[in-house]
CSV table of C-alpha atoms in Angstrom, one decimal:
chain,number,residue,atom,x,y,z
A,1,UNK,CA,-10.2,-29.5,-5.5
A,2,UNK,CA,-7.3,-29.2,-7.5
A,3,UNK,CA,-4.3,-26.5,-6.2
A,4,UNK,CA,-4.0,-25.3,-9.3
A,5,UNK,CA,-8.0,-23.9,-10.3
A,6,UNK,CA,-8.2,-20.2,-11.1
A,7,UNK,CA,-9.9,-18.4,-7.8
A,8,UNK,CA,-12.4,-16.1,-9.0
A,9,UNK,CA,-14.4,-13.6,-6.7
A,10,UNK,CA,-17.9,-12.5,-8.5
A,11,UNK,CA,-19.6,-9.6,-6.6
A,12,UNK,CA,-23.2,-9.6,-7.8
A,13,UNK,CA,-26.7,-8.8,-6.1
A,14,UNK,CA,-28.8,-10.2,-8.8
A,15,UNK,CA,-29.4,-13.7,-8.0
A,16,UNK,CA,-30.1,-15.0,-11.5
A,17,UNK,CA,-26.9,-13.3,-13.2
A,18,UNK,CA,-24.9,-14.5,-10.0
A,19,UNK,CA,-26.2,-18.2,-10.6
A,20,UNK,CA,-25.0,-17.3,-14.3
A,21,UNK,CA,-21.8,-16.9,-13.5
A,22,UNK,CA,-21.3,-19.1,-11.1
A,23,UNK,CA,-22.1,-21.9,-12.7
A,24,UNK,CA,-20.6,-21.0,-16.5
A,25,UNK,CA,-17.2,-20.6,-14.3
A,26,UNK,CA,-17.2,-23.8,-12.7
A,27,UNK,CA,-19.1,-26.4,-14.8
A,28,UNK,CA,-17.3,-24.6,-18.2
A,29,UNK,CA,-14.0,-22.9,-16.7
A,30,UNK,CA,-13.2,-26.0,-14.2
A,31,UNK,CA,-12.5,-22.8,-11.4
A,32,UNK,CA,-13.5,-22.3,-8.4
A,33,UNK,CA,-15.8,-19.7,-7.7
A,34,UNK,CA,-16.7,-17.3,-4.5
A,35,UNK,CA,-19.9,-15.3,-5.0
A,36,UNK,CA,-20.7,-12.1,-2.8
A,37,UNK,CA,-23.6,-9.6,-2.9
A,38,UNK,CA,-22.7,-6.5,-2.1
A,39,UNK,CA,-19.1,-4.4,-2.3
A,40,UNK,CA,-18.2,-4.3,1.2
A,41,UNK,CA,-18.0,-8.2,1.4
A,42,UNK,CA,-15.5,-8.2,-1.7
A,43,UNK,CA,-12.6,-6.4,0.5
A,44,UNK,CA,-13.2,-8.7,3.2
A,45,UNK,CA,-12.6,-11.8,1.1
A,46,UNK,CA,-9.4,-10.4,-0.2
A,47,UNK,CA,-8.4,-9.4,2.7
A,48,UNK,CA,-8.7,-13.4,3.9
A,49,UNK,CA,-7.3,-15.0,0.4
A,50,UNK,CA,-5.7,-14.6,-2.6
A,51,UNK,CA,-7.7,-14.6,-6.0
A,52,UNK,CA,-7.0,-14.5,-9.4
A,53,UNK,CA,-9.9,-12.5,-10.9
A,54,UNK,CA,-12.5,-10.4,-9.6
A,55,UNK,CA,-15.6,-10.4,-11.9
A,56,UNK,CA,-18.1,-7.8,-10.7
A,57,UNK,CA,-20.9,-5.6,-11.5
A,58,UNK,CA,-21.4,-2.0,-11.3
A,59,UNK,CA,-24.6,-0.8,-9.4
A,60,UNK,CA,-24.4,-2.6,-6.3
A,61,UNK,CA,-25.9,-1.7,-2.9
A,62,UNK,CA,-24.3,0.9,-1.0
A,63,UNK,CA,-20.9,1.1,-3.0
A,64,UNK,CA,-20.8,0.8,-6.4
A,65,UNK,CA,-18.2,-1.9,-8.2
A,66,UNK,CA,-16.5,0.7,-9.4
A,67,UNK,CA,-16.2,2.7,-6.7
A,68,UNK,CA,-14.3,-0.5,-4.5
A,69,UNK,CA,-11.9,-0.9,-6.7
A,70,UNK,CA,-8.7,1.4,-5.4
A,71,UNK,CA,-9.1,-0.7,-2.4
A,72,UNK,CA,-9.0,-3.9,-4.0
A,73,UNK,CA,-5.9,-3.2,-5.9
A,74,UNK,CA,-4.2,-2.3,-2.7
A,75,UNK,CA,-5.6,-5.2,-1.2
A,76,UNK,CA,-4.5,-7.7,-4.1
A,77,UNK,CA,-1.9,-6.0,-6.0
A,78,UNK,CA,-2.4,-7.3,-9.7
A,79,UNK,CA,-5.5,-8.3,-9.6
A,80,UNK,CA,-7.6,-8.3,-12.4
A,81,UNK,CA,-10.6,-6.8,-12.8
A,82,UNK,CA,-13.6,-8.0,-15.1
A,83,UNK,CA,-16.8,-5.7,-14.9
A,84,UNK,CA,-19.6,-7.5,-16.5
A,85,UNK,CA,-22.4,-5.5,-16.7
A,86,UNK,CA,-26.0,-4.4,-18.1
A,87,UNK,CA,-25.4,-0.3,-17.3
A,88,UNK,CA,-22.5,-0.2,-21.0
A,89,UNK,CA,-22.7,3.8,-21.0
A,90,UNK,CA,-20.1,5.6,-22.0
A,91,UNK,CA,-19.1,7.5,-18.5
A,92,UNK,CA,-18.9,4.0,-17.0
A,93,UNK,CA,-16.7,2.5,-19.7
A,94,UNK,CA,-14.3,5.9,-19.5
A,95,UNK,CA,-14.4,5.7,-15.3
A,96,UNK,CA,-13.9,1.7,-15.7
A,97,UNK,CA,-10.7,2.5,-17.6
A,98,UNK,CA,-9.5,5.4,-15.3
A,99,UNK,CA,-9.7,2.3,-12.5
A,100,UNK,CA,-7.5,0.0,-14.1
A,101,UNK,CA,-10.4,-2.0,-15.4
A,102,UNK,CA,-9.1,-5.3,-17.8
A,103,UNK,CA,-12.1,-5.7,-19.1
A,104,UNK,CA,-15.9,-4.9,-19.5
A,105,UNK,CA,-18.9,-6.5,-21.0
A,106,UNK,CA,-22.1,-5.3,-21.4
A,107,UNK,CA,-25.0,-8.2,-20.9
A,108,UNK,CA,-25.9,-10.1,-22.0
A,109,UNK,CA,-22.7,-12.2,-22.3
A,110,UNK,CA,-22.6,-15.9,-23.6
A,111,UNK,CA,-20.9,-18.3,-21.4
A,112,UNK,CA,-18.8,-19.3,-23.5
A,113,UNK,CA,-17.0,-15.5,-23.7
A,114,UNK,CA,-17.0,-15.0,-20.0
A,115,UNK,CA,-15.2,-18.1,-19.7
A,116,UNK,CA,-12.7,-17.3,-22.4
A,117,UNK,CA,-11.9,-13.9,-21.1
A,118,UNK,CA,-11.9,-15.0,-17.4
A,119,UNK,CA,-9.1,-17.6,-18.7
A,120,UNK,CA,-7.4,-15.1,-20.2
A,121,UNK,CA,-7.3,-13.0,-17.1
A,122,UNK,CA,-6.9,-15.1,-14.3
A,123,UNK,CA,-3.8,-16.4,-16.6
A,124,UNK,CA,-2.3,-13.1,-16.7
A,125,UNK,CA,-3.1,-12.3,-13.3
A,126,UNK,CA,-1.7,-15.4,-11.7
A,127,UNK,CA,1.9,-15.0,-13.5
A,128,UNK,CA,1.8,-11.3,-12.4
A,129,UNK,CA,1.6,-12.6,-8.7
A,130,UNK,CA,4.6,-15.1,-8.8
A,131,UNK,CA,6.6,-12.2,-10.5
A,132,UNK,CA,6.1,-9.6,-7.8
A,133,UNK,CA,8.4,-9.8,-5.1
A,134,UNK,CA,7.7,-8.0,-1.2
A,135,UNK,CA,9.0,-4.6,-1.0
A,136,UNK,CA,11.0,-3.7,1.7
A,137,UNK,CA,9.6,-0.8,4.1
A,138,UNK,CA,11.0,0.9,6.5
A,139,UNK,CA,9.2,3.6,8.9
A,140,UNK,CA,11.6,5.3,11.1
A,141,UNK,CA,10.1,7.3,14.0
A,142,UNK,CA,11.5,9.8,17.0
A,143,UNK,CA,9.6,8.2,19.3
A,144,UNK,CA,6.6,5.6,19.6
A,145,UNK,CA,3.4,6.2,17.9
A,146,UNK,CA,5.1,9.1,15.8
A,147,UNK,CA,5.0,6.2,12.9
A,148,UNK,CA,1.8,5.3,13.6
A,149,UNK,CA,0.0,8.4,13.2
A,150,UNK,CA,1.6,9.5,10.1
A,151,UNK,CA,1.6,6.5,8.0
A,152,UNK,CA,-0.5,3.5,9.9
A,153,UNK,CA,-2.8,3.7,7.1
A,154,UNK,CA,0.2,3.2,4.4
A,155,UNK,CA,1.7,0.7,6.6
A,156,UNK,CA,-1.5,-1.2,6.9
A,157,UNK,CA,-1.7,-1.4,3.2
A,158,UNK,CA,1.8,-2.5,3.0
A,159,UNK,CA,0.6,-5.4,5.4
A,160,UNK,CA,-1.9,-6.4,3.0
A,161,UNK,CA,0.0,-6.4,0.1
A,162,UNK,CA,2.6,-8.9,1.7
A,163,UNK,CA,5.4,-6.7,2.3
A,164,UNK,CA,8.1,-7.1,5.0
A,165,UNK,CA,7.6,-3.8,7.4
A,166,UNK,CA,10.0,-2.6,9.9
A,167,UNK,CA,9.5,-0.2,12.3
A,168,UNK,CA,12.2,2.0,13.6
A,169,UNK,CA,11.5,4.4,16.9
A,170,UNK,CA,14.7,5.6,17.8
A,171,UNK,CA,13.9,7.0,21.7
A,172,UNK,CA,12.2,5.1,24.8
A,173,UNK,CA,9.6,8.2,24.6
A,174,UNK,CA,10.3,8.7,28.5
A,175,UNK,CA,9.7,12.5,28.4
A,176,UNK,CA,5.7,11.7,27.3
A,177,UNK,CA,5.2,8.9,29.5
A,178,UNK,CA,7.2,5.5,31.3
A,179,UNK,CA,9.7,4.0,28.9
A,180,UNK,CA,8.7,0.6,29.5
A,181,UNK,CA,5.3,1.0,29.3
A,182,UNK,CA,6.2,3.2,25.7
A,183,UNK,CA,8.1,-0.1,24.3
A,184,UNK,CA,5.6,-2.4,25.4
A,185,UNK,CA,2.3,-0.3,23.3
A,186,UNK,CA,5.2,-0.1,20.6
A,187,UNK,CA,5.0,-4.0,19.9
A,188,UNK,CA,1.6,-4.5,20.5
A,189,UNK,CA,1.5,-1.7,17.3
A,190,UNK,CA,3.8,-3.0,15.3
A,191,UNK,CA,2.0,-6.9,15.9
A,192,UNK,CA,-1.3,-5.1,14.4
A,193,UNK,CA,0.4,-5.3,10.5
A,194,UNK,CA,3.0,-8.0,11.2
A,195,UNK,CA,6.1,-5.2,11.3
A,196,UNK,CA,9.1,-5.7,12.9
A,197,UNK,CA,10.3,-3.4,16.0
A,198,UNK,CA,13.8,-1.7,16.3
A,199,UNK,CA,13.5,0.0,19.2
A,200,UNK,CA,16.6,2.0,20.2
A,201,UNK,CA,17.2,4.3,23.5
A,202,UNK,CA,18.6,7.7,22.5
A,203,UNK,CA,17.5,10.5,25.0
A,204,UNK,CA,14.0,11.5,24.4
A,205,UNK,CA,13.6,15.3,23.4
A,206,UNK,CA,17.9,15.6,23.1
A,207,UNK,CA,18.4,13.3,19.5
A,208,UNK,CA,21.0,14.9,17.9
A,209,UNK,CA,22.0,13.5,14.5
A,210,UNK,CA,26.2,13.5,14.9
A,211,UNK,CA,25.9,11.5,18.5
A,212,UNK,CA,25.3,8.1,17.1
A,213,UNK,CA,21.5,8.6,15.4
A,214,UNK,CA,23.3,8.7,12.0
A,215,UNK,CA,25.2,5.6,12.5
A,216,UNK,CA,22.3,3.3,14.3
A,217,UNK,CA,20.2,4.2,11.5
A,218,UNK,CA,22.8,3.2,8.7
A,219,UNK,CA,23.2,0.0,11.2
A,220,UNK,CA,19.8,-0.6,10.2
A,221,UNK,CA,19.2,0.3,6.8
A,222,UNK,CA,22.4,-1.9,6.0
A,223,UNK,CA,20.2,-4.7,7.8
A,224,UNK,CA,17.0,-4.6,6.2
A,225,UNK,CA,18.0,-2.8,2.8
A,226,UNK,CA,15.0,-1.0,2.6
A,227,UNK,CA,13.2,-0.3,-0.8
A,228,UNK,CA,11.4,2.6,0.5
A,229,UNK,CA,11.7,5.0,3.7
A,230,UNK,CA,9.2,6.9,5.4
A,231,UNK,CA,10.1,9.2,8.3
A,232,UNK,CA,9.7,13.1,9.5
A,233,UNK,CA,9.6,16.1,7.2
A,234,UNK,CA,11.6,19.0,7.7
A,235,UNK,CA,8.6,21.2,7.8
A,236,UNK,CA,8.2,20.1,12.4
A,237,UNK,CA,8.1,22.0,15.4
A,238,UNK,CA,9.4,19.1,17.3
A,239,UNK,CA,13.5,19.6,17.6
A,240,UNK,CA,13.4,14.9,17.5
A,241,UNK,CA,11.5,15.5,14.7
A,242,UNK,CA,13.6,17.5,12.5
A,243,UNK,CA,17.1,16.0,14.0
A,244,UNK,CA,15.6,12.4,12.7
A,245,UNK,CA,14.7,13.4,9.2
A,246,UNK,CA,18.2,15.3,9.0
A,247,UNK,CA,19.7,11.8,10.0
A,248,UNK,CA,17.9,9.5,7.9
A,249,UNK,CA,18.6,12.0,4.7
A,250,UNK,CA,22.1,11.0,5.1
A,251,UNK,CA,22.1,7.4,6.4
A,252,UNK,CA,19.6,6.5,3.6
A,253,UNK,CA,21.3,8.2,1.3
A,254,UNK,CA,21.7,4.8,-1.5
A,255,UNK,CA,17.6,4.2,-0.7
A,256,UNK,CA,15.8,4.3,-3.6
A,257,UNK,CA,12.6,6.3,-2.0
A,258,UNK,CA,12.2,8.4,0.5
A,259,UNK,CA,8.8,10.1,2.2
A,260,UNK,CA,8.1,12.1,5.1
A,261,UNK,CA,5.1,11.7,6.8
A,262,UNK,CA,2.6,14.4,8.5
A,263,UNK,CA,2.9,14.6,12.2
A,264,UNK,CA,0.8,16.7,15.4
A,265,UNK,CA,3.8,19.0,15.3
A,266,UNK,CA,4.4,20.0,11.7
A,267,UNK,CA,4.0,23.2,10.5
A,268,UNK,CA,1.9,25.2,8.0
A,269,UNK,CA,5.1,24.5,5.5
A,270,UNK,CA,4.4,20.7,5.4
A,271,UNK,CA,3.2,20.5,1.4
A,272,UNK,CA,2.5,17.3,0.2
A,273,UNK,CA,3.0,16.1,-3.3
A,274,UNK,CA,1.9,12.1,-2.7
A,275,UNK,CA,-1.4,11.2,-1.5
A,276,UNK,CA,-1.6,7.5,-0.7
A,277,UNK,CA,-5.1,6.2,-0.8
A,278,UNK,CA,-5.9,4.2,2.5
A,279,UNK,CA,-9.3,3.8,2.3
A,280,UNK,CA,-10.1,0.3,4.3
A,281,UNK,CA,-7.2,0.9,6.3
A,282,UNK,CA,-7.9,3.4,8.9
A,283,UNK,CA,-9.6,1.6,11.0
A,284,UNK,CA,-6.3,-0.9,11.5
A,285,UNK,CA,-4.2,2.5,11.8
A,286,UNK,CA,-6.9,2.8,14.8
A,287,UNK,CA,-6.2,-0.2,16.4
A,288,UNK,CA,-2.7,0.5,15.5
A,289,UNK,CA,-2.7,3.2,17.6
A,290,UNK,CA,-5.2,2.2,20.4
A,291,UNK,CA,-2.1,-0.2,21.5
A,292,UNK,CA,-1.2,3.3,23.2
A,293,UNK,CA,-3.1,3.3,26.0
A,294,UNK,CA,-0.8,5.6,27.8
A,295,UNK,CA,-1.2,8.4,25.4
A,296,UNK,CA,-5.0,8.0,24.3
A,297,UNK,CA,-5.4,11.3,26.6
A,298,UNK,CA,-3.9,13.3,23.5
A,299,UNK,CA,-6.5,14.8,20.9
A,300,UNK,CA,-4.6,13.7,17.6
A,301,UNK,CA,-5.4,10.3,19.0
A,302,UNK,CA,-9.0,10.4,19.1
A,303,UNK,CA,-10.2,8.2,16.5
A,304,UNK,CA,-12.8,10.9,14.9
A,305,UNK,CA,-9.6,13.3,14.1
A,306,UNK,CA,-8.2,10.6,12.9
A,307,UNK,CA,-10.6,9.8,10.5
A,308,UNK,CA,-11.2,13.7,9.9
A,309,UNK,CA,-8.0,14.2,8.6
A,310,UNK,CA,-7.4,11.3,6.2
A,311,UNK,CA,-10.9,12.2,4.7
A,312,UNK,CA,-9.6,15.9,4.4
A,313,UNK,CA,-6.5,14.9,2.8
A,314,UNK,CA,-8.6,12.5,0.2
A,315,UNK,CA,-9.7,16.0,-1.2
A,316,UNK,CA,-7.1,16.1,-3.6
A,317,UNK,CA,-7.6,12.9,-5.1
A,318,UNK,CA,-10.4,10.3,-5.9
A,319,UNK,CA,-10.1,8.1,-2.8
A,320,UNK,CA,-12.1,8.3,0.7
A,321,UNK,CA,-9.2,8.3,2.8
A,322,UNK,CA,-5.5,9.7,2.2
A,323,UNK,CA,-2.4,10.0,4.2
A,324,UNK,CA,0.1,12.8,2.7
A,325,UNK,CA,3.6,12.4,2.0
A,326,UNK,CA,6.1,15.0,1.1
A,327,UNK,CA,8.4,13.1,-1.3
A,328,UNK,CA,12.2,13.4,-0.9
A,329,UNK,CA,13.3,11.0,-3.3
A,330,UNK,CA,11.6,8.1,-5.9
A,331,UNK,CA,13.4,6.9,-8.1
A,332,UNK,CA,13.1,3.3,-9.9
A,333,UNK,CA,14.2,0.9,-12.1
A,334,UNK,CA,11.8,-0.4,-15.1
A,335,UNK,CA,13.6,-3.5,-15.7
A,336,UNK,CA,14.2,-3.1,-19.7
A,337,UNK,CA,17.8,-4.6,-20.3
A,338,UNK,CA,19.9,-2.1,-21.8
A,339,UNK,CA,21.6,-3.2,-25.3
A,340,UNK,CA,25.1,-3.6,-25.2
A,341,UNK,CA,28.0,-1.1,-25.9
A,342,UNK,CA,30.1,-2.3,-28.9
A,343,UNK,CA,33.4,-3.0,-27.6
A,344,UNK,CA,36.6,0.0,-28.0
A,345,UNK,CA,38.3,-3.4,-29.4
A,346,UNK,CA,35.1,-4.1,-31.5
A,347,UNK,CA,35.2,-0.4,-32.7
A,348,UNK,CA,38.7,-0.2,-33.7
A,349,UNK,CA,38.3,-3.4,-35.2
A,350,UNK,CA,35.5,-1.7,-37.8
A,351,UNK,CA,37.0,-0.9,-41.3
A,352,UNK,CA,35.9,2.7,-41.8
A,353,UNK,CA,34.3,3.3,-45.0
A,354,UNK,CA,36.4,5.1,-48.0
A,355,UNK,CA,35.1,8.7,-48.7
């Protein structure tokens, strides 16, 4: 098999339409093809690979093809999206193209059109993939597990996407349990989505953003020039809390983005304006944060609030599963080349016209 064939994932429970595509995408598209039946077996194969296309179907057992798709985009960032199928109505169509749908086709399709477009797609998709480069995260915490319950989900899907994640936790946590014990649950969390641990040793329950916090986290967001931030809110009971989101506002001050996460502590004032969907990746914020054994005794880290409150939080959006960020600062750069200023020479240079 050649390295360079188009991967294309087909999710499709008819057997006859799957043979279909299968084999009008191999024998007639030269690519190589991975069928599944149902929508739950799509995330798991991207998940385990890259792809260039995913071809799929709309009423499918359980999930609808549809209904996967703001996990698959998370999953494989880029990815296009074919939905061929024999439901054309006009709501699907409309909710096909509110999900970032490339294309859809109504059966029947000839061959010789599902091979052209899936060309066409798996092209564009492909060069869309070499021209994305890892963003740069950073999650800063008090102490450890504070990053873990407010953004494991987002970190998970960070994970998946192929960005570089480091974890910042800027006390041993000694107050809430045995250092030690606190640093060694912190890298068996980080280890669950590949991050990186910064582990520092301020005084638990005594940070204090002028004796040194300030300056360890500039240390560290000079190191790892973050894209993006996420720490506390402002909006927090707990006095670490606030004195690290006071800190990282100014040592991050040149980051681009900045988030604060939701955590046990804050108050009735925390108001998110970002709802990240997470959906597929609570259950690796679970086994992010079953690494701390020493603090499963506290209710926010019983698995069923856990999944209680990023289903509450998907209220205000589409998804099944939210985490909620209260956004500081998000700013970006398109990447359009500006034209260039005429010279003062070049300007002085111009004969002005006579009136």
């Amino acid at each position: 098999m050649a390295d360079d064939r188009y991967r294309v994932l087909v999710v499709e429970d008819d057997p006859d339409a799957a043979a279909f595509t299968r084999i009008a995408l191999e024998r007639y598209g030269d690519m190589d093809v991975v069928v599944v039946d149902r929508a739950g077996a799509v995330l798991e194969e991207l998940a385990a690979g890259p792809f260039d296309l995913l071809v799929s179907d709309i009423e499918l057992p359980g999930r609808s093809g549809l209904e996967i798709l703001p996990e698959a985009h998370v999953l494989a960032p880029g990815l296009p999206v074919m939905v061929v199928t024999a439901h054309g109505s006009v709501a699907y169509a409309v909710d096909a193209l509110r999900r970032d749908v490339d294309e859809f086709l109504v059966k029947p399709v000839t061959a010789s059109r599902l091979v052209e477009r899936a060309n066409e797609l798996a092209r564009a998709g492909r060069e869309r993939r070499k021209g994305r480069s890892p963003t740069r995260v950073l999650a800063v915490g008090a102490h450890p597990d504070d990053v873990e319950i407010g953004a494991g989900g987002i970190l998970a899907a960070h994970a998946a996407a192929g960005d570089e994640l480091v974890i910042l936790t800027l006390s041993g946590g000694g107050v809430g349990g045995e250092a030690e014990v606190r640093h060694a649950e912190a890298l068996a969390a980080a280890a669950v989505v590949g991050a990186r641990l910064v582990h520092l040793d301020f005084p638990d329950t005594r940070l204090d953003p002028a004796a040194g916090v300030i300056t360890a986290i500039e240390g560290v967001v000079t190191e790892v020039a973050p894209d993006r931030i996420y720490t506390h809110g402002p909006h927090d009971r707990h006095q670490d809390h606030r004195a690290v989101h006071e800190a990282v506002q100014v040592a991050a001050r040149r980051v681009p983005s900045l988030w604060c996460f939701q955590s046990p502590s804050s108050t009735v004032d925390f108001a998110p304006n970002r709802f990240v969907d997470v959906t597929g990746f609570v259950e690796t914020k679970l086994r992010m944060l079953d690494a701390y054994g020493s603090q499963s005794h506290r209710d926010y880290m019983e698995p069923e609030l856990v999944r209680a409150t990023a289903r509450y939080w998907s209220r205000f959006t589409t998804a099944h599963a939210v985490e909620p960020l209260e956004t500081v600062r998000a700013s970006e750069t398109l990447g359009a080349v500006p034209p260039a200023e005429p010279s003062t020479e070049a300007m002085m240079d111009t004969p002005r016209a006579k009136p």
